[in-house]
Short mmCIF file of C-alpha atoms in Angstrom, two decimals:
data_model
loop_
_atom_site.label_atom_id
_atom_site.label_comp_id
_atom_site.label_asym_id
_atom_site.label_seq_id
_atom_site.Cartn_x
_atom_site.Cartn_y
_atom_site.Cartn_z
CA GLY A 102 126.45 158.47 98.26
CA LEU A 103 124.56 156.17 98.96
CA LYS A 104 127.62 153.83 98.67
CA TYR A 105 128.49 155.49 101.69
CA GLY A 106 125.51 155.64 103.13
CA GLY A 107 124.20 158.95 102.24
CA ALA A 108 127.70 160.17 104.49
CA ALA A 109 128.01 164.46 104.66
CA ALA A 110 131.69 164.06 103.49
CA VAL A 111 133.97 161.34 102.32
CA LEU A 112 138.07 161.97 102.55
CA ASP A 113 140.55 159.96 101.04
CA TYR A 114 143.66 159.54 102.31
CA ILE A 115 146.10 157.98 99.72
CA VAL A 116 149.34 156.26 102.05
CA ARG A 117 152.57 154.64 102.41
CA LYS A 118 151.47 150.73 101.85
CA LYS A 119 153.59 148.91 104.36
CA GLU A 120 154.88 145.70 102.92
CA ASN A 121 156.25 144.00 106.47
CA GLY A 122 156.52 145.65 110.01
CA GLY A 123 153.64 147.14 111.92
CA ASN A 124 152.86 149.53 114.68
CA ILE A 125 151.25 150.02 118.50
CA ALA A 126 149.38 152.43 118.89
CA GLY A 127 147.42 153.66 122.15
CA ASP A 128 145.07 156.97 123.47
CA LEU A 129 145.07 156.16 127.32
CA THR A 130 142.61 158.83 129.49
CA ASN A 131 141.95 158.37 132.92
CA GLY A 132 140.50 161.04 136.45
CA ILE A 133 143.34 162.07 138.49
CA THR A 134 141.44 163.80 140.88
CA HIS A 135 138.74 161.30 140.68
CA LEU A 136 139.80 157.59 140.02
CA GLY A 137 136.70 156.22 138.60
CA TYR A 138 136.52 158.02 135.27
CA GLY A 139 138.74 156.03 132.37
CA GLN A 140 138.60 155.98 128.46
CA TYR A 141 141.08 153.33 126.98
CA ASN A 142 142.00 152.87 122.99
CA LEU A 143 144.28 150.39 122.26
CA SER A 144 145.74 149.70 118.36
CA ALA A 145 148.29 147.19 116.62
CA LYS A 146 148.70 145.80 113.04
CA TYR A 147 151.40 144.16 111.29
CA ASN A 148 152.03 143.71 107.40
CA TRP A 149 153.05 141.24 105.26
CA LYS A 150 153.24 141.66 102.14
CA LYS A 151 150.32 142.07 100.49
CA SER A 152 148.03 141.19 103.61
CA ALA A 153 147.57 143.41 107.38
CA ILE A 154 146.73 142.28 110.44
CA SER A 155 145.36 143.93 112.86
CA ALA A 156 143.32 144.48 116.35
CA VAL A 157 141.71 147.71 118.73
CA ALA A 158 140.57 147.38 121.64
CA SER A 159 138.73 150.15 123.65
CA TRP A 160 137.15 150.41 127.02
CA GLN A 161 135.35 153.49 128.38
CA ARG A 162 134.80 153.05 132.48
CA ARG A 163 132.45 155.20 135.10
CA ASP A 164 132.24 154.32 138.30
CA LEU A 165 130.11 157.59 140.20
CA GLU A 166 128.14 158.53 142.18
CA TRP A 167 124.66 160.78 141.66
CA THR A 168 121.79 162.34 143.24
CA ARG A 169 118.56 162.46 141.41
CA GLU A 170 115.36 164.37 142.02
CA ASN A 171 111.86 164.17 140.91
CA TYR A 172 108.84 166.04 140.86
CA GLU A 173 105.63 164.61 139.51
CA ASP A 174 102.05 164.62 139.51
CA PHE A 175 99.86 162.19 139.01
CA VAL A 176 95.96 163.34 137.53
CA TYR A 177 93.27 160.79 138.52
CA PRO A 178 89.54 161.94 137.92
CA ASP A 179 88.54 163.11 140.87
CA TYR A 180 91.92 164.17 143.10
CA THR A 181 95.84 164.80 141.88
CA VAL A 182 98.77 163.45 144.04
CA HIS A 183 101.64 165.66 143.68
CA ASN A 184 105.23 163.61 144.54
CA ILE A 185 107.91 165.78 145.72
CA GLU A 186 111.49 163.24 145.33
CA LEU A 187 114.87 164.31 146.99
CA GLY A 188 117.24 161.71 146.87
CA GLU A 189 120.70 160.88 148.12
CA PRO A 190 124.34 159.91 146.44
CA THR A 191 123.62 156.80 144.50
CA LYS A 192 126.88 154.29 142.76
CA VAL A 193 126.48 154.69 139.32
CA LYS A 194 128.74 151.89 137.63
CA PHE A 195 129.84 150.89 133.79
CA ASP A 196 132.35 148.45 131.65
CA TYR A 197 131.74 149.37 127.94
CA MET A 198 134.41 147.56 125.85
CA ASN A 199 134.94 146.78 121.73
CA PHE A 200 137.44 144.63 120.16
CA THR A 201 137.63 144.08 116.83
CA LEU A 202 140.04 141.66 115.16
CA ASN A 203 140.59 141.99 111.44
CA TYR A 204 142.70 140.65 107.95
CA ASN A 205 142.47 141.72 105.37
CA ARG A 206 144.78 141.40 101.62
CA THR A 207 144.76 144.18 99.22
CA ASP A 208 146.24 143.81 95.78
CA GLU A 209 145.38 145.53 91.89
CA ARG A 210 142.33 143.43 91.59
CA SER A 211 140.65 142.91 94.65
CA VAL A 212 140.32 144.07 98.07
CA PHE A 213 138.95 140.97 101.05
CA ASN A 214 138.28 141.71 104.19
CA ILE A 215 137.53 139.55 107.55
CA ALA A 216 135.98 141.77 111.01
CA LEU A 217 135.90 139.57 113.68
CA LYS A 218 133.74 142.21 116.47
CA ASN A 219 132.64 141.69 120.30
CA SER A 220 131.22 144.37 122.34
CA TYR A 221 130.59 144.08 126.11
CA ASP A 222 128.20 146.42 127.86
CA ASN A 223 128.00 145.59 132.11
CA LYS A 224 125.86 148.19 134.10
CA PRO A 225 125.94 146.83 137.67
CA ASN A 226 124.24 150.74 138.54
CA SER A 227 122.31 152.08 135.96
CA VAL A 228 122.07 155.61 135.54
CA THR A 229 118.71 155.97 136.57
CA ASP A 230 119.20 153.98 140.18
CA ARG A 231 118.97 155.71 142.74
CA ASN A 232 117.66 155.87 146.98
CA SER A 233 115.07 158.81 147.72
CA THR A 234 112.91 159.87 150.66
CA LEU A 235 109.04 160.81 149.00
CA TYR A 236 107.38 163.44 150.19
CA GLN A 237 103.25 163.03 149.58
CA GLY A 238 101.31 165.53 151.45
CA ASP A 239 102.07 164.34 155.35
CA LYS A 240 102.96 161.27 154.23
CA ILE A 241 106.65 160.48 153.72
CA TYR A 242 108.21 157.10 151.57
CA SER A 243 111.63 155.52 151.52
CA ILE A 244 112.33 154.95 147.57
CA SER A 245 114.92 152.50 146.03
CA ASP A 246 115.23 151.63 142.44
CA LYS A 247 117.67 149.48 141.24
CA LEU A 248 118.29 148.59 137.44
CA GLN A 249 121.36 146.07 136.34
CA GLN A 250 121.64 145.52 133.03
CA ARG A 251 124.46 143.93 130.37
CA SER A 252 124.52 143.24 126.89
CA TYR A 253 126.76 140.96 124.34
CA ILE A 254 127.48 141.69 120.74
CA PRO A 255 129.57 139.39 118.55
CA SER A 256 129.38 139.95 115.01
CA PHE A 257 131.30 138.83 111.71
CA ASP A 258 131.58 140.62 109.05
CA ILE A 259 132.99 140.01 105.06
CA TYR A 260 134.30 142.03 102.62
CA TYR A 261 135.19 141.79 99.63
CA GLN A 262 135.57 144.39 96.76
CA LEU A 263 136.52 143.51 93.17
CA ASN A 264 138.14 146.27 90.42
CA LEU A 265 136.50 145.30 87.26
CA LYS A 266 137.85 146.87 83.92
CA ASN A 267 137.23 150.22 82.98
CA ASP A 268 136.78 151.84 86.14
CA GLN A 269 134.12 148.93 86.96
CA TYR A 270 134.12 148.01 90.61
CA LEU A 271 131.83 145.49 92.48
CA TYR A 272 131.58 145.60 96.85
CA PHE A 273 130.40 142.81 99.01
CA ASP A 274 129.24 142.83 102.37
CA VAL A 275 128.12 140.60 105.06
CA VAL A 276 127.70 141.17 108.55
CA GLY A 277 126.14 137.96 111.30
CA THR A 278 125.37 139.32 114.45
CA TYR A 279 124.47 137.71 117.75
CA ILE A 280 122.53 140.40 120.84
CA ASN A 281 122.64 138.40 124.22
CA SER A 282 120.98 141.02 126.56
CA SER A 283 119.06 141.31 129.95
CA SER A 284 117.54 143.69 132.79
CA ASN A 285 116.81 143.50 135.74
CA ARG A 286 114.97 146.20 138.04
CA GLN A 287 113.41 146.34 141.71
CA PHE A 288 111.71 149.28 143.07
CA SER A 289 109.75 149.74 146.29
CA MET A 290 107.99 152.22 147.36
CA LEU A 291 107.67 150.99 151.41
CA GLU A 292 105.75 154.00 154.22
CA ILE A 293 107.94 155.54 156.94
CA GLY A 294 107.11 154.94 160.10
CA THR A 295 104.63 152.42 159.24
CA GLU A 296 104.38 148.44 158.85
CA ASP A 297 104.79 148.82 155.13
CA ASN A 298 104.75 145.16 153.61
CA THR A 299 103.91 146.36 150.12
CA PRO A 300 106.24 144.09 147.80
CA ALA A 301 108.91 145.48 145.35
CA ILE A 302 107.94 145.32 141.98
CA ILE A 303 110.72 143.31 139.83
CA SER A 304 110.85 143.62 136.13
CA GLN A 305 113.46 141.30 134.44
CA THR A 306 113.95 140.80 130.62
CA GLU A 307 116.19 138.28 128.70
CA GLY A 308 116.71 139.26 125.28
CA ASP A 309 118.31 137.30 121.97
CA LYS A 310 118.61 138.72 118.47
CA TYR A 311 119.56 137.28 115.46
CA SER A 312 120.50 138.89 112.25
CA ILE A 313 122.27 138.98 109.05
CA ILE A 314 122.63 142.12 106.69
CA GLY A 315 123.58 141.21 103.12
CA GLU A 316 124.75 144.43 100.11
CA ALA A 317 125.93 144.29 96.96
CA ILE A 318 127.11 147.58 95.01
CA TYR A 319 128.21 147.95 91.38
CA GLU A 320 130.22 150.90 90.18
CA ARG A 321 130.68 152.08 86.92
CA PRO A 322 131.30 154.98 84.57
CA LEU A 323 128.19 156.85 82.62
CA GLY A 324 128.97 159.56 80.30
CA ASN A 325 130.40 162.32 81.99
CA GLY A 326 129.13 160.13 85.09
CA LYS A 327 129.08 157.69 87.17
CA MET A 328 126.67 155.35 88.11
CA THR A 329 126.12 153.10 91.87
CA ALA A 330 123.16 150.51 91.79
CA GLY A 331 122.95 148.05 94.91
CA ILE A 332 120.42 146.06 97.08
CA LYS A 333 120.67 145.70 101.11
CA HIS A 334 118.70 142.77 103.22
CA THR A 335 119.03 142.41 106.78
CA GLN A 336 117.02 139.42 108.53
CA ALA A 337 116.44 139.37 112.32
CA TYR A 338 114.87 137.12 114.64
CA MET A 339 114.16 138.36 117.93
CA ASN A 340 113.24 136.28 121.14
CA ASN A 341 112.38 138.42 124.28
CA ILE A 342 111.25 136.67 127.94
CA TYR A 343 109.75 138.69 130.82
CA ASP A 344 109.69 137.59 134.46
CA GLY A 345 109.31 139.09 137.28
CA ASN A 346 105.74 140.31 138.41
CA ILE A 347 104.61 138.49 135.28
CA SER A 348 105.97 136.16 132.93
CA SER A 349 105.48 136.52 128.78
CA LYS A 350 107.72 135.16 126.05
CA VAL A 351 107.42 137.22 122.70
CA SER A 352 108.89 136.34 119.47
CA MET A 353 109.06 138.21 116.24
CA ASN A 354 110.96 137.67 112.87
CA THR A 355 111.66 141.35 111.05
CA SER A 356 113.26 142.18 107.58
CA GLU A 357 113.65 145.10 105.44
CA SER A 358 114.99 145.23 101.91
CA TYR A 359 116.72 148.06 99.63
CA LEU A 360 117.30 148.00 96.30
CA PHE A 361 118.94 152.09 95.47
CA ALA A 362 120.31 153.33 91.83
CA GLU A 363 122.10 156.50 91.88
CA TYR A 364 123.62 158.89 89.31
CA ASN A 365 126.39 161.45 90.09
CA GLN A 366 128.59 164.05 87.74
CA GLN A 367 130.43 166.86 87.97
CA MET A 368 130.88 169.69 85.34
CA GLU A 369 133.52 172.63 86.54
CA ARG A 370 131.71 174.72 89.28
CA PHE A 371 128.75 171.95 90.02
CA THR A 372 128.05 168.77 91.24
CA TYR A 373 124.87 166.64 91.52
CA THR A 374 123.35 162.73 92.47
CA LEU A 375 120.09 161.87 91.74
CA GLY A 376 119.04 158.14 93.72
CA ILE A 377 116.12 156.36 93.64
CA GLY A 378 115.54 153.64 96.13
CA GLY A 379 112.46 151.19 97.18
CA MET A 380 111.82 150.03 101.04
CA ARG A 381 110.54 147.13 102.16
CA THR A 382 109.48 146.62 105.96
CA TRP A 383 108.10 143.45 107.49
CA HIS A 384 107.25 142.07 110.52
CA GLU A 385 105.47 139.19 112.30
CA GLN A 386 104.38 138.48 115.95
CA GLY A 387 102.65 135.34 116.46
CA GLU A 388 99.89 135.21 114.02
CA LEU A 389 100.23 139.11 113.35
CA SER A 390 101.90 140.33 110.43
CA GLN A 391 103.28 143.91 108.30
CA GLU A 392 104.52 144.81 105.47
CA LYS A 393 105.19 147.89 103.98
CA TYR A 394 107.07 149.67 101.17
CA ILE A 395 108.68 152.89 101.39
CA LEU A 396 109.78 155.22 98.72
CA ARG A 397 113.24 157.13 99.21
CA PRO A 398 114.16 159.12 96.61
CA THR A 399 117.38 161.72 97.03
CA ILE A 400 119.09 164.77 95.57
CA THR A 401 122.41 166.55 96.44
CA LEU A 402 122.89 169.71 94.67
CA SER A 403 126.32 171.56 95.49
CA TYR A 404 128.45 174.54 94.06
CA ASN A 405 132.34 175.70 94.07
CA ALA A 406 131.18 179.58 93.51
CA PRO A 407 133.49 181.76 92.63
CA LYS A 408 135.27 184.03 96.03
CA ASN A 409 135.70 180.57 97.94
CA PHE A 410 131.26 180.54 98.26
CA TYR A 411 130.06 177.20 98.33
CA PHE A 412 126.86 175.68 98.53
CA ARG A 413 125.58 172.75 99.04
CA TYR A 414 121.48 171.30 99.66
CA ASN A 415 120.97 167.50 100.49
CA ALA A 416 117.38 166.23 100.16
CA TYR A 417 115.97 162.63 100.66
CA MET A 418 112.60 160.02 101.88
CA SER A 419 113.09 157.24 104.17
CA GLY A 420 111.83 155.08 106.74
CA TYR A 421 112.12 152.83 110.15
CA SER A 422 110.60 150.23 111.83
CA PRO A 423 109.29 149.60 115.02
CA SER A 424 111.49 147.95 117.88
CA LEU A 425 110.39 144.60 119.36
CA SER A 426 110.51 146.24 123.13
CA ASP A 427 107.61 148.31 121.41
CA LEU A 428 105.49 146.16 119.82
CA SER A 429 104.76 143.77 122.47
CA ASN A 430 101.64 142.85 124.07
CA VAL A 431 103.07 142.71 127.73
CA ALA A 432 102.82 145.74 130.72
CA GLN A 433 105.39 145.97 133.27
CA GLU A 434 104.93 147.78 136.22
CA ILE A 435 107.12 150.80 137.10
CA ASP A 436 105.31 151.95 140.19
CA ILE A 437 102.58 151.90 141.74
CA TYR A 438 100.59 154.01 139.34
CA GLN A 439 102.21 153.23 136.17
CA ILE A 440 102.81 149.70 133.68
CA ARG A 441 104.83 150.25 131.07
CA ARG A 442 103.34 148.69 127.97
CA GLY A 443 104.38 147.51 124.29
CA ASN A 444 102.09 148.23 120.88
CA PRO A 445 101.89 145.09 118.53
CA ASN A 446 99.86 147.68 116.01
CA LEU A 447 103.03 149.96 115.43
CA GLN A 448 103.22 150.47 111.91
CA SER A 449 106.81 151.58 110.22
CA VAL A 450 107.35 155.24 109.36
CA THR A 451 108.06 157.43 106.83
CA PHE A 452 110.01 160.43 107.00
CA VAL A 453 111.77 163.15 105.01
CA SER A 454 114.86 165.37 105.16
CA ASN A 455 116.02 168.79 104.00
CA SER A 456 119.10 170.16 104.73
CA LEU A 457 121.16 173.16 103.73
CA THR A 458 125.45 174.12 103.65
CA ALA A 459 126.47 177.77 102.72
CA SER A 460 130.07 178.57 103.42
CA TRP A 461 132.69 181.40 102.88
CA LYS A 462 136.36 181.14 103.61
CA CYS A 463 139.31 183.64 103.07
CA LYS A 464 142.99 183.45 104.73
CA TYR A 465 141.73 184.56 108.60
CA VAL A 466 138.47 184.11 108.05
CA SER A 467 135.57 181.06 107.85
CA ILE A 468 132.35 181.07 108.00
CA GLU A 469 129.21 178.17 107.55
CA LEU A 470 126.05 178.22 108.02
CA PHE A 471 123.67 174.89 107.91
CA GLY A 472 120.02 174.96 108.27
CA ARG A 473 118.16 171.24 108.78
CA TYR A 474 114.47 170.72 108.32
CA SER A 475 113.13 166.85 108.86
CA TYR A 476 109.40 165.36 109.50
CA ASP A 477 108.48 162.33 110.24
CA HIS A 478 105.08 161.09 109.47
CA LYS A 479 103.27 159.20 111.77
CA PRO A 480 105.99 159.01 114.07
CA ILE A 481 106.34 156.18 116.93
CA MET A 482 106.65 158.16 119.96
CA GLU A 483 104.57 157.56 122.93
CA GLU A 484 101.60 158.36 124.77
CA THR A 485 99.83 157.45 128.50
CA LEU A 486 96.25 156.57 129.31
CA PHE A 487 94.66 156.19 132.24
CA GLU A 488 93.00 152.64 132.32
CA ASP A 489 91.76 150.52 135.67
CA ASN A 490 93.16 153.73 138.00
CA HIS A 491 96.67 153.22 136.75
CA PHE A 492 98.75 155.45 134.39
CA VAL A 493 99.64 153.29 131.03
CA ARG A 494 102.70 154.54 129.35
CA THR A 495 102.88 152.69 125.93
CA MET A 496 103.76 154.02 122.12
CA ALA A 497 101.51 154.95 119.06
CA ASN A 498 101.94 155.84 115.73
CA GLN A 499 100.87 159.78 115.99
CA LYS A 500 100.40 162.88 113.60
CA GLY A 501 103.75 163.83 112.61
CA PHE A 502 107.11 165.27 114.41
CA HIS A 503 108.73 168.62 112.99
CA ARG A 504 112.80 169.80 113.68
CA LEU A 505 114.43 172.74 112.12
CA ASN A 506 118.14 172.46 113.24
CA LEU A 507 120.28 175.92 112.54
CA GLN A 508 123.95 176.07 112.95
CA SER A 509 126.60 178.63 112.23
CA THR A 510 130.72 177.54 112.53
CA ILE A 511 132.92 180.83 112.39
CA GLN A 512 136.76 179.89 112.68
CA ILE A 513 139.76 182.34 113.36
CA TYR A 514 142.74 182.11 112.45
CA PRO A 515 144.09 185.71 114.15
CA TRP A 516 147.78 184.10 113.85
CA LYS A 517 148.57 181.85 111.10
CA GLU A 518 148.28 178.33 112.46
CA HIS A 519 149.45 179.40 115.89
CA ILE A 520 145.84 180.62 117.39
CA MET A 521 142.37 178.99 115.86
CA ILE A 522 139.11 180.08 117.81
CA LYS A 523 135.98 178.53 117.09
CA LEU A 524 132.41 179.85 117.11
CA ASN A 525 128.58 177.67 116.94
CA PRO A 526 126.08 179.24 117.60
CA PHE A 527 122.74 176.91 117.14
CA PHE A 528 119.03 176.46 117.34
CA ASN A 529 116.96 173.89 117.95
CA ARG A 530 112.78 173.86 117.20
CA TYR A 531 110.45 170.85 117.78
CA ILE A 532 107.42 170.62 116.91
CA SER A 533 105.89 167.47 118.33
CA ASN A 534 102.17 166.32 116.81
CA GLY A 535 100.65 163.52 118.79
CA ASN A 536 97.19 162.07 118.31
CA SER A 537 95.80 164.14 121.65
CA TYR A 538 98.59 166.57 122.59
CA THR A 539 100.91 169.07 120.46
CA HIS A 540 104.39 170.71 122.42
CA THR A 541 106.72 173.16 120.70
CA HIS A 542 109.83 173.56 121.89
CA SER A 543 112.90 175.70 121.05
CA ASN A 544 116.85 175.58 122.28
CA PHE A 545 119.42 178.56 121.37
CA GLY A 546 123.08 177.45 122.48
CA PHE A 547 126.34 178.11 122.13
CA ARG A 548 129.90 175.14 121.30
CA GLY A 549 132.93 177.45 121.52
CA SER A 550 137.15 176.67 121.72
CA ILE A 551 140.34 178.64 121.71
CA VAL A 552 143.59 176.07 120.23
CA GLY A 553 146.65 177.99 120.97
CA MET A 554 149.75 176.25 119.24
CA TYR A 555 153.75 177.08 119.74
CA LYS A 556 156.68 174.82 118.84
CA ASN A 557 155.79 171.49 120.55
CA TRP A 558 152.67 172.83 123.03
CA VAL A 559 149.64 173.17 123.05
CA ILE A 560 146.79 174.75 125.14
CA MET A 561 142.49 174.63 124.81
CA ALA A 562 140.18 175.80 126.34
CA GLU A 563 136.31 174.38 124.78
CA MET A 564 132.54 175.01 126.37
CA SER A 565 129.31 173.70 125.05
CA THR A 566 125.51 174.69 126.97
CA SER A 567 123.07 171.95 126.81
CA GLN A 568 121.60 170.71 123.88
CA HIS A 569 117.91 169.87 124.37
CA ASP A 570 115.77 166.91 122.20
CA LEU A 571 112.29 167.09 122.13
CA TRP A 572 110.60 163.42 121.52
CA GLY A 573 106.74 162.71 121.69
CA GLU A 574 106.25 164.30 125.34
CA THR A 575 109.98 163.67 126.52
CA LEU A 576 112.24 166.86 126.54
CA SER A 577 115.61 165.48 127.94
CA ARG A 578 118.71 168.33 129.07
CA GLY A 579 121.70 166.93 128.37
CA GLU A 580 124.86 168.20 129.68
CA ALA A 581 126.48 171.62 129.57
CA LEU A 582 130.50 171.03 129.92
CA HIS A 583 133.17 173.24 129.89
CA SER A 584 137.03 172.39 130.24
CA ILE A 585 140.85 174.11 129.51
CA ALA A 586 143.48 171.68 129.16
CA ILE A 587 147.91 172.09 128.68
CA GLY A 588 149.68 169.46 125.75
CA TYR A 589 153.05 168.43 124.85
CA ASN A 590 153.44 166.95 121.57
CA HIS A 591 156.42 164.95 120.41
CA ASP A 592 156.65 162.50 117.19
CA LYS A 593 155.42 159.79 119.40
CA PHE A 594 153.58 160.59 122.03
CA SER A 595 151.81 163.18 123.70
CA ILE A 596 150.79 164.01 127.26
CA GLN A 597 148.03 166.28 128.31
CA GLY A 598 146.60 167.39 131.25
CA MET A 599 142.79 168.53 131.64
CA ILE A 600 139.82 170.32 134.34
CA MET A 601 136.48 169.44 133.63
CA ASN A 602 134.56 171.90 134.51
CA PRO A 603 136.60 174.24 136.08
CA PHE A 604 134.27 176.10 137.45
CA THR A 605 131.39 174.72 138.78
CA LYS A 606 131.29 172.02 141.21
CA ARG A 607 128.02 170.13 139.86
CA TYR A 608 127.50 167.94 136.82
CA GLU A 609 123.88 168.15 135.75
CA GLN A 610 121.45 166.44 133.03
CA GLY A 611 117.43 166.73 133.22
CA VAL A 612 114.35 165.15 131.87
CA ASP A 613 110.85 165.92 131.52
CA ASN A 614 107.91 164.65 130.85
CA LEU A 615 104.98 166.79 129.21
CA SER A 616 101.99 164.41 129.53
CA GLU A 617 98.96 166.25 131.31
CA LEU A 618 97.46 162.74 133.49
CA ALA A 619 101.17 162.25 134.68
CA PRO A 620 103.61 164.98 134.04
CA ASN A 621 106.72 164.68 135.79
CA LYS A 622 110.80 166.34 135.78
CA GLN A 623 113.62 164.30 136.98
CA LEU A 624 116.70 165.73 137.06
CA ALA A 625 120.28 164.45 137.96
CA TYR A 626 123.68 165.36 139.06
CA SER A 627 126.49 164.88 140.16
CA THR A 628 129.14 166.50 141.92
CA GLN A 629 132.30 164.05 141.40
CA LEU A 630 132.22 164.88 136.96
CA GLY A 631 132.86 168.96 138.59
CA ARG A 632 136.45 170.31 138.61
CA ILE A 633 137.41 166.86 137.61
CA VAL A 634 141.53 166.93 136.35
CA MET A 635 142.27 163.73 134.21
CA LEU A 636 145.43 162.78 132.17
CA ASN A 637 145.43 161.36 128.52
CA LEU A 638 148.88 159.92 126.92
CA SER A 639 148.45 159.10 123.43
CA PHE A 640 151.56 157.18 121.82
#
């Protein structure tokens, strides 16, 4: 329901509440054959009577090398430039850290929670970095493209729940967030064998964003069902400073308000939820301001049919606003051919979604079929223009975007709880209707796993094919993975060894741009993520 942000499911754990003492837990993973891969999670909690204080920290790090290949065309009015770019292994490094300090007090009438959060993301060597050689006819160029990015996001969250008489509840939540971000890109393209003095392209951006989000929800029984109503408001101020080859400053105020009500009722095997909401988006940049009102109805129907069949249908309408980077009128050079430019005239977008789930289960098999169709009306997607002898990459409200996602999940239990086989074939279909283009793409894929457990031992194997995503004129081809793991579980700890991609030497991802004026194909791959042995310890 709306109380949980439209989550597909909510799990209600009934646990024994401690009144004293606490715990420390960790989940640590690191590469053995390559030490540049690490993922660590630590948590601690202490209970005292009705209060509890807890801390959670996580750290993801990568220190690897990627090789990139680019194949691009630039179609000028009277000729076409063909570029073939072959890369060298280039360093990729990032550290992503999250920390939360939380205080909670719970009694029979109320819940009070304060959370202080901090997120830090540092990318001294971006995944887009490259050192490469570009071949253009009989000319050869040396390419260097380096991007450094950093963001720092502290936030403060206050939550209060009041339990009233007759199963009535009030929920309040206020979150204040500050985002400081910076990026620094340097690009150079020098012809080999000449005294090429082409200056480097330098793009620097410093950004600050302040936002406050407030939400209030009231819930009570109504007839044989339950009624929920609430309001949510987001207010944000953003400021970006652009420097390098160009200098500019862009500021923007934005707000988003959402008022909603919903009714839920369960009648033996049948449950339904009906909701209605209204959304207002507004943004102001300089002397230009825009606002839009979007109706947000929602409906969910579910039926527990006899003989272990289950059906669920969900439909809703919602919307979203353009980002500051898309709205700014700043133009930044990408290379000697291309410019990236914002569009201050972008409008908020309305989209609709429909999904249907059907499932059946017995002692040895469970089967679930899922289908989803969604449509974005006048979505904010890219387009490429040719102006002043440059190819301009910009954003605009296009005609529409259609998605169809089909997926089946088959789980087989041939030997009680000791063996579980999971099969996940899927199909995605995308139709991207721009103002001057139409692109379609279909993606068949498969995910699967087998898990064996006996006493304290577990062994498992997983695999997934590449997931493709089309948006606008960009087709992203994600990673294909497979792994084998064996582990030992104890009451208070577990240890597991894993080989990721044991049957391939190369891990790769790709991006295609389908523009008629400036199409390109980008491939990034690494040999350091193939046949990598990792060790995991949980306690």
